[in-house]
């Protein structure tokens, strides 16, 4: 295993006497898209601001490609491209002029070819010679991504990058990020939207009230799908007799509010054929039986509920 691109160990941030980040550790590997998912005020921005040293952490270690940001900040940060606050542009300059101005401030020389390569990657070719003040939110966001990419960073960090984007813009952003990740760039991204994280990330951490409460590995989540099936939804008639039998057999059920005579039961999948035979022998009509796969959404709600939190 190669060294992680970003390593956070026991990060703590206290403001006054208020603990904002309470002992958070995680790492991001090469070519990985890693998410920070959490409700408003959870601490996502604080974690990101600590990494790029927009604020000082109280304790803990942050290492970028083996360089600790406390001792080797300049070496560490040269590998990072970030959009933390809304990226600032000169509105009366064109997108290209903005990028060139930004490139001229870089420590390394950025070629014109590089600038044009990035413009194509973020699909701003058509608008790049227009003034930024005429840009839509989505175009500004793409210019922000271009700016973050200009010095060819190994690690990209985005705080709520898709805020305010329409579904098309979000999809576009996802595809760009996946392309970059496939080229070996690592990406840390925050959001309060679960579905977005599911679609975008390889792994994500759930952050609640300054704590990391769960890490979801999308590859593993998909691989073990079968093990998650433990609820079945059955349409049984007649209703009253079905209720009576399930009760007699000690099978707990919940009736579906949205459809008459549809039962949710928790059951071992391999025991279902036996149950079907029993129901049939009592003259119950079985119209449907379906495995009710628990989605990550359900599990996320469970996780946040058991921690007493709620999502915005
Ligand atoms: N300078 C500050 N002084 C006091 N409290 C602060 C300060 N900055 C942040 N906080 C508090 O720290 C907590 C975490 O804030 P943070 O902005 O990191 O959350 P977040 O997960 O990014 O939320 P959001 O989804 O709203 O962006 C919040 O309770 C916030 O009120
Ligand atoms: Mg935030």
XYZ file of C-alpha atoms and ligand atoms in Angstrom:
344
model
C 0.000 0.000 0.000
C 1.411 3.371 -0.956
C 1.317 6.157 1.606
C -1.983 8.029 1.941
C -2.122 11.365 0.153
C -3.852 12.958 3.131
C -3.660 11.703 6.686
C -5.574 13.233 9.576
C -4.732 11.919 13.023
C -6.624 12.864 16.181
C -7.660 16.283 14.921
C -9.116 18.452 17.672
C -10.386 22.014 17.369
C -11.716 23.941 20.318
C -12.984 27.495 20.065
C -13.120 29.150 23.455
C -14.310 26.301 25.619
C -16.451 24.858 22.808
C -15.222 21.615 21.249
C -15.856 21.926 17.500
C -13.853 18.906 16.270
C -13.425 16.035 18.702
C -10.589 13.655 17.842
C -11.178 12.929 14.162
C -8.901 10.614 12.151
C -9.144 9.457 8.542
C -6.981 9.205 5.473
C -7.424 9.651 1.740
C -5.557 7.401 -0.694
C -4.197 8.069 -4.133
C -6.933 8.419 -6.752
C -9.641 8.182 -4.121
C -12.691 10.433 -3.808
C -13.375 10.821 -0.106
C -16.408 12.638 1.277
C -17.262 14.410 4.510
C -21.013 14.079 4.993
C -22.845 15.786 7.795
C -25.649 18.161 8.737
C -25.216 21.919 9.107
C -22.799 22.786 11.873
C -21.284 19.282 12.041
C -17.761 20.550 11.518
C -17.032 19.793 7.849
C -15.784 23.266 6.984
C -13.725 23.398 10.164
C -11.924 20.173 9.187
C -11.242 21.509 5.687
C -10.094 24.908 6.939
C -7.684 23.175 9.341
C -6.108 21.212 6.485
C -5.361 24.303 4.399
C -4.458 26.285 7.552
C -7.168 28.898 7.165
C -7.593 28.237 10.879
C -5.203 26.702 13.380
C -6.066 23.345 14.881
C -5.942 22.800 18.636
C -4.128 19.448 18.385
C -3.597 16.447 16.146
C -1.524 15.822 13.029
C -2.262 16.555 9.401
C 0.087 15.122 6.785
C -0.024 15.635 3.024
C 2.102 13.181 1.012
C 4.171 12.515 4.099
C 4.728 16.203 4.915
C 3.356 17.396 8.224
C 1.644 20.763 7.736
C 3.027 22.070 11.044
C 6.642 21.711 9.977
C 6.491 21.600 6.187
C 3.476 23.684 5.242
C 4.934 25.116 2.032
C 5.999 21.686 0.759
C 2.686 20.147 1.794
C 0.368 22.799 0.383
C 2.016 22.879 -3.060
C 0.296 19.541 -3.715
C -3.132 20.932 -2.852
C -5.758 22.665 -4.956
C -8.796 23.871 -3.042
C -12.074 25.721 -3.182
C -12.930 26.493 0.392
C -14.806 29.746 0.350
C -16.495 30.924 -2.853
C -13.597 31.400 -5.248
C -12.887 35.058 -5.896
C -12.614 36.243 -9.462
C -12.178 39.604 -11.107
C -15.653 40.104 -12.611
C -14.565 42.538 -15.331
C -11.859 40.199 -16.599
C -12.515 37.193 -18.805
C -12.252 33.646 -17.459
C -8.969 33.249 -19.310
C -7.530 36.501 -17.910
C -8.509 35.357 -14.424
C -6.794 32.004 -14.885
C -3.657 33.614 -16.312
C -3.492 36.078 -13.432
C -3.863 33.225 -10.981
C -1.244 31.148 -12.829
C 1.227 34.016 -12.712
C 1.055 33.899 -8.906
C 2.018 30.231 -8.825
C 5.449 29.256 -7.541
C 6.030 27.101 -10.597
C 5.723 28.254 -14.185
C 2.367 27.331 -15.713
C 2.387 26.970 -19.493
C -0.356 28.245 -21.778
C -0.866 24.668 -22.948
C -1.598 23.626 -19.377
C -4.138 26.438 -18.985
C -5.930 25.434 -22.182
C -5.883 21.765 -21.243
C -7.689 22.608 -18.000
C -10.182 24.874 -19.758
C -11.138 21.924 -21.947
C -11.364 19.572 -18.998
C -13.895 21.823 -17.243
C -15.717 22.525 -20.527
C -15.290 26.274 -20.460
C -13.818 26.580 -23.965
C -16.787 28.496 -25.369
C -17.105 31.015 -22.552
C -13.487 31.456 -21.566
C -13.159 34.794 -23.394
C -16.307 36.235 -21.825
C -16.204 38.398 -18.733
C -16.728 36.469 -15.510
C -19.568 38.813 -14.494
C -21.632 37.223 -17.271
C -21.021 33.685 -15.960
C -23.750 31.540 -14.437
C -23.179 29.925 -11.030
C -22.262 26.654 -12.724
C -19.721 28.375 -14.957
C -18.136 30.147 -12.000
C -17.899 26.849 -10.220
C -16.138 25.295 -13.209
C -13.748 28.243 -13.338
C -13.092 27.608 -9.635
C -12.261 23.979 -10.387
C -9.968 25.121 -13.208
C -8.210 27.494 -10.833
C -7.761 24.747 -8.236
C -6.277 22.464 -10.909
C -3.863 24.885 -12.481
C -0.680 23.787 -10.682
C -1.435 20.088 -11.203
C -2.175 19.222 -7.569
C -2.194 15.681 -6.180
C -4.967 16.523 -3.735
C -8.103 18.530 -4.421
C -10.227 19.847 -1.568
C -13.725 21.217 -2.118
C -16.122 22.453 0.548
C -19.731 21.960 -0.653
C -18.743 22.312 -4.313
C -22.183 21.573 -5.710
C -24.106 24.003 -3.495
C -26.524 25.842 -5.710
C -25.822 23.762 -8.811
C -28.707 22.216 -10.713
C -28.773 18.408 -11.219
C -27.059 18.787 -14.590
C -24.286 20.871 -13.050
C -23.879 18.359 -10.229
C -23.601 15.514 -12.690
C -21.035 17.418 -14.711
C -19.003 18.028 -11.564
C -19.166 14.320 -10.631
C -17.896 13.267 -14.040
C -15.028 15.756 -13.852
C -14.033 14.501 -10.425
C -14.160 10.878 -11.538
C -11.982 11.660 -14.540
C -9.432 13.358 -12.304
C -9.501 10.505 -9.780
C -8.916 7.990 -12.564
C -5.776 9.973 -13.376
C -4.552 9.489 -9.798
C -5.717 12.758 -8.222
C -7.153 12.387 -4.708
C -10.222 14.397 -3.812
C -11.669 15.447 -0.465
C -15.153 16.881 -0.770
C -17.837 17.877 1.726
C -21.597 17.880 1.370
C -24.762 17.514 3.406
C -26.434 15.496 0.628
C -26.292 11.730 1.066
C -27.247 10.758 -2.468
C -24.614 13.019 -3.898
C -21.985 11.394 -1.691
C -23.159 7.905 -2.667
C -22.781 8.721 -6.338
C -19.565 10.708 -6.119
C -17.387 9.111 -3.465
C -15.407 5.906 -3.084
C -15.660 6.346 0.685
C -17.181 8.930 2.943
C -17.138 9.775 6.631
C -20.270 10.818 8.466
C -19.512 13.790 10.704
C -21.905 14.714 13.488
C -21.366 17.347 16.123
C -17.632 17.284 15.597
C -17.316 13.515 15.692
C -16.688 10.965 12.980
C -19.452 8.430 13.571
C -19.245 6.141 10.536
C -17.159 5.496 7.438
C -19.080 4.177 4.450
C -17.053 2.319 1.855
C -19.106 2.335 -1.317
C -17.257 -0.638 -2.788
C -17.955 -2.745 0.270
C -21.536 -1.475 0.571
C -22.201 -2.736 -2.923
C -20.413 -6.054 -2.479
C -22.381 -7.085 0.589
C -25.784 -6.062 -0.696
C -27.224 -9.523 -0.054
C -26.366 -9.452 3.603
C -28.370 -6.287 4.022
C -31.614 -7.911 2.932
C -33.574 -8.809 5.979
C -36.899 -7.118 5.460
C -39.563 -8.515 3.143
C -42.653 -6.794 1.861
C -45.611 -9.111 1.257
C -49.072 -8.512 -0.118
C -51.306 -11.014 1.716
C -55.078 -11.400 1.672
C -57.395 -11.530 3.448
C -55.953 -8.868 5.707
C -57.469 -9.820 9.096
C -56.654 -13.542 8.857
C -53.086 -12.740 7.732
C -52.606 -10.448 10.729
C -53.952 -13.134 13.031
C -51.702 -15.883 11.655
C -48.534 -13.797 11.744
C -49.326 -12.858 15.334
C -49.981 -16.518 16.234
C -46.647 -17.523 14.666
C -44.789 -14.802 16.542
C -43.800 -13.001 13.373
C -43.558 -9.296 13.985
C -44.909 -7.108 11.188
C -45.531 -3.529 10.212
C -48.346 -2.691 7.813
C -47.393 -0.444 4.916
C -49.229 2.874 5.314
C -49.224 3.377 1.594
C -50.765 0.117 0.383
C -53.558 -1.998 1.846
C -52.654 -5.502 3.098
C -48.921 -5.032 2.492
C -46.848 -6.327 5.389
C -43.217 -5.638 6.220
C -41.630 -8.526 8.108
C -38.083 -9.245 9.198
C -37.152 -12.744 8.200
C -34.232 -14.990 7.352
C -34.212 -15.259 3.540
C -33.666 -19.032 3.506
C -36.773 -19.535 5.709
C -39.112 -17.723 3.303
C -40.160 -20.862 1.312
C -41.322 -22.489 4.544
C -43.356 -19.429 5.457
C -44.947 -19.380 2.002
C -46.056 -23.011 2.414
C -47.557 -22.276 5.832
C -49.463 -19.250 4.534
C -50.740 -21.215 1.541
C -51.897 -24.079 3.745
C -54.044 -21.543 5.663
C -55.626 -20.356 2.391
C -53.847 -17.006 2.414
C -53.445 -15.512 -1.052
C -49.872 -14.360 -1.592
C -49.898 -11.717 -4.296
C -46.317 -10.497 -3.927
C -43.226 -11.090 -1.835
C -40.265 -8.834 -2.366
C -36.977 -8.390 -0.619
C -36.903 -4.920 0.798
C -33.219 -4.025 0.500
C -32.103 -1.593 3.054
C -30.684 1.358 1.252
C -27.824 3.395 2.523
C -30.396 6.109 3.161
C -32.178 3.875 5.712
C -28.916 2.957 7.321
C -27.802 6.571 7.374
C -31.019 7.541 9.146
C -30.471 4.716 11.618
C -26.903 5.777 12.232
C -27.768 9.425 12.758
C -30.860 8.546 14.813
C -28.936 6.269 17.143
C -26.510 9.114 17.666
C -29.343 11.488 18.429
C -28.613 13.670 15.407
C -30.634 14.694 12.432
C -29.834 15.703 8.901
C -30.788 18.983 7.348
N -15.221 31.066 14.601
C -16.118 30.314 15.258
N -16.461 30.606 16.532
C -17.334 29.846 17.215
N -17.935 28.755 16.711
C -17.642 28.417 15.457
C -16.711 29.157 14.656
N -16.606 28.561 13.451
C -17.443 27.503 13.485
N -18.062 27.407 14.678
C -19.017 26.364 15.088
O -18.433 25.131 14.791
C -19.407 24.195 14.391
C -18.996 23.553 13.096
O -19.050 24.510 12.066
P -18.699 24.165 10.562
O -18.848 25.412 9.783
O -17.392 23.483 10.513
O -19.854 23.118 10.180
P -20.253 22.541 8.756
O -20.354 21.084 8.914
O -19.327 23.073 7.721
O -21.699 23.135 8.545
P -22.449 23.641 7.204
O -23.067 22.425 6.591
O -23.496 24.568 7.724
O -21.444 24.309 6.332
C -20.712 24.961 14.344
O -21.436 24.669 15.509
C -20.294 26.393 14.290
O -21.258 27.186 14.914
Mg -19.599 24.172 6.010
